[in-house]
Amino acid sequence: MIAIHVQKALRKGAVLAVVDPRLTEIAARARYHLQIKPGTDIALLNGLANVIIAEDLWDKEFVATRTENFKAFEEEVGGYPPESVTPVCSVPEHIIRAVARGYAGASKAVILYTMGLTQHTCGTNNVMAIANLAMLCGHIGKESCGIYPLRGQNNVQGACDMGALPNLLPGYQPLDDPKVRAKFKAAWNAPLPRKEGLTAPEMFEAAAEGRIKAMYIVGENPLLTEADSNLVKRALQKLEFLVVQDLFLTETAQYAHVVLPAASFAEKEGSFTNTERRVQRIRQAIPPVGEAKPDGEIVCLLARAMGYPMWYSSPMEVMAEIASLTPIYGGISYAYLDKEGLFWPCPAPGHPGTRILHQKRFVRGKGLFHPIKFIQPDEQPDAEYPLLLITGRYLTHYHSGSMTRRTPLGFYQQTWVELSGEDAARLDISFRDRVTLTSRWGTVKMIATVNENLPRGVVFATFHSAENPVNILVGPLRDPRAKIPAFKGVAVRIEKATR
């Protein structure tokens, strides 16, 4: 969806730079394709900042009035001249300079980033380096500027807004704030846990170790999508009780003791919140199929069966409660969402919503520059595992393919491993050869194809296919703060399969 808008902007004269190890369709349309070595984003981003400061292109007024800690940041990026960065990240020096000049000199500039930036052991630092660059040039808090994290699913933003995080309550209100806790306790007539929860990878580790006895999984297929699939399988098998709530009998649901049939987006009322914070209504188009019910109705039925009186007459009533407890949604109601939605924060009824964040100040007051040092990724190729695997998606499939692989005329139904022509020739691998991929964490067999748009030493595979569960190859390494696994740089070797 975002790519459609990017292409419209290109037709109007916008300049596009794409940072990606692969020459994707959108990268082929860019003026600059920065074909980066996986895991070297910080070196590249610091190199861009180095050029902007060295050539005096930075926004001095914005930095002086809206930020702090600039001197420490300036000192750090001083050690990343393009001639030193190029050997690290494989992006030519002249392209680094051209992109830095273009971004700094633009009257309006946007940074869109995806999971290629965050799915590293240094993912949090990558995002901070992006924020440094935007603040350095003053490209934030203005129309058609800013930083947009593109989510993997359509309502990830909304789920986070509603407290689907291990350490926050709805509206990003801190779990350890006594006033916040008292407010929710009074509204829900129930005590709140004092201890922070676990992230998904931590949950599966705990289940595999016997510290978690039961799970309730809603709308996810972690057996295919989570890192270290072998550990996830052991965890699911060890659980004393597993409930899965989904549209189809997914690979994960096959391990469940109970499967609850859920309604799809077209079969229920509610709202989604997208990456630009726009809260939008969804409206029921057809009745639920078979015995399926909307997720909220299932949760209410389950709560009442367990002794908690959870009664909501409709999603409209849920939205009213959200507004009463969540300040950033305080003015949002179904009546206000009828036309085209609202951008939060929308603190009170009648408020127009906030289309542009950070216009006068940041949430913390001044934006904080973080000096970020580049460190080589934890997992490196070597003689035994000489290639770097990055995992991702095909345009025609969605996540684990639990919906899209059931379409009668689907494309890319089989997961391929793509490798460069140079690597294929060296390994004597031809189109459609069956090969074995082995990492330090696991082994999987796949069909190979040659992709001349990949650089030497980098291979690519999607995770859509249960027949070729590529995330078996991804190990337990993850970002220490966000806990996101390192999907975008797994050392592997490829051999022709014997059978």
PDB file of N, CA and C in Angstrom, residues 47 133 137 191 199 210 228 283 291 417 441:
ATOM      1  N   GLY A  47      27.725   7.350   8.223  1.00  0.00           N
ATOM      2  CA  GLY A  47      28.434   7.914   7.086  1.00  0.00           C
ATOM      3  C   GLY A  47      27.655   9.030   6.416  1.00  0.00           C
ATOM      4  N   LEU A 133      19.536  11.009  12.114  1.00  0.00           N
ATOM      5  CA  LEU A 133      19.630  11.591  10.773  1.00  0.00           C
ATOM      6  C   LEU A 133      18.474  12.561  10.514  1.00  0.00           C
ATOM      7  N   CYS A 137      18.771  16.952  10.120  1.00  0.00           N
ATOM      8  CA  CYS A 137      18.334  17.743   8.966  1.00  0.00           C
ATOM      9  C   CYS A 137      17.013  18.467   9.209  1.00  0.00           C
ATOM     10  N   PRO A 191      -7.421  -6.627  39.962  1.00  0.00           N
ATOM     11  CA  PRO A 191      -6.034  -6.206  40.164  1.00  0.00           C
ATOM     12  C   PRO A 191      -5.209  -6.404  38.894  1.00  0.00           C
ATOM     13  N   THR A 199       8.223 -11.038  26.031  1.00  0.00           N
ATOM     14  CA  THR A 199       8.028 -10.934  24.589  1.00  0.00           C
ATOM     15  C   THR A 199       7.776 -12.334  24.034  1.00  0.00           C
ATOM     16  N   GLY A 210       9.532 -25.252  30.613  1.00  0.00           N
ATOM     17  CA  GLY A 210       8.505 -25.645  31.573  1.00  0.00           C
ATOM     18  C   GLY A 210       8.059 -24.548  32.513  1.00  0.00           C
ATOM     19  N   ASP A 228      13.974 -19.627  15.355  1.00  0.00           N
ATOM     20  CA  ASP A 228      14.301 -20.872  16.064  1.00  0.00           C
ATOM     21  C   ASP A 228      13.080 -21.794  16.130  1.00  0.00           C
ATOM     22  N   ARG A 283     -16.164  -2.374   8.842  1.00  0.00           N
ATOM     23  CA  ARG A 283     -17.596  -2.671   8.906  1.00  0.00           C
ATOM     24  C   ARG A 283     -17.858  -4.078   8.390  1.00  0.00           C
ATOM     25  N   GLU A 291     -19.176 -21.676  12.491  1.00  0.00           N
ATOM     26  CA  GLU A 291     -19.285 -21.394  13.925  1.00  0.00           C
ATOM     27  C   GLU A 291     -18.373 -20.246  14.364  1.00  0.00           C
ATOM     28  N   VAL A 417      14.910 -20.788  -2.440  1.00  0.00           N
ATOM     29  CA  VAL A 417      16.073 -20.074  -1.943  1.00  0.00           C
ATOM     30  C   VAL A 417      16.747 -19.433  -3.149  1.00  0.00           C
ATOM     31  N   TRP A 441      22.062 -23.449  13.505  1.00  0.00           N
ATOM     32  CA  TRP A 441      20.897 -23.739  14.341  1.00  0.00           C
ATOM     33  C   TRP A 441      19.998 -24.828  13.774  1.00  0.00           C
TER      34      TRP A 441
END
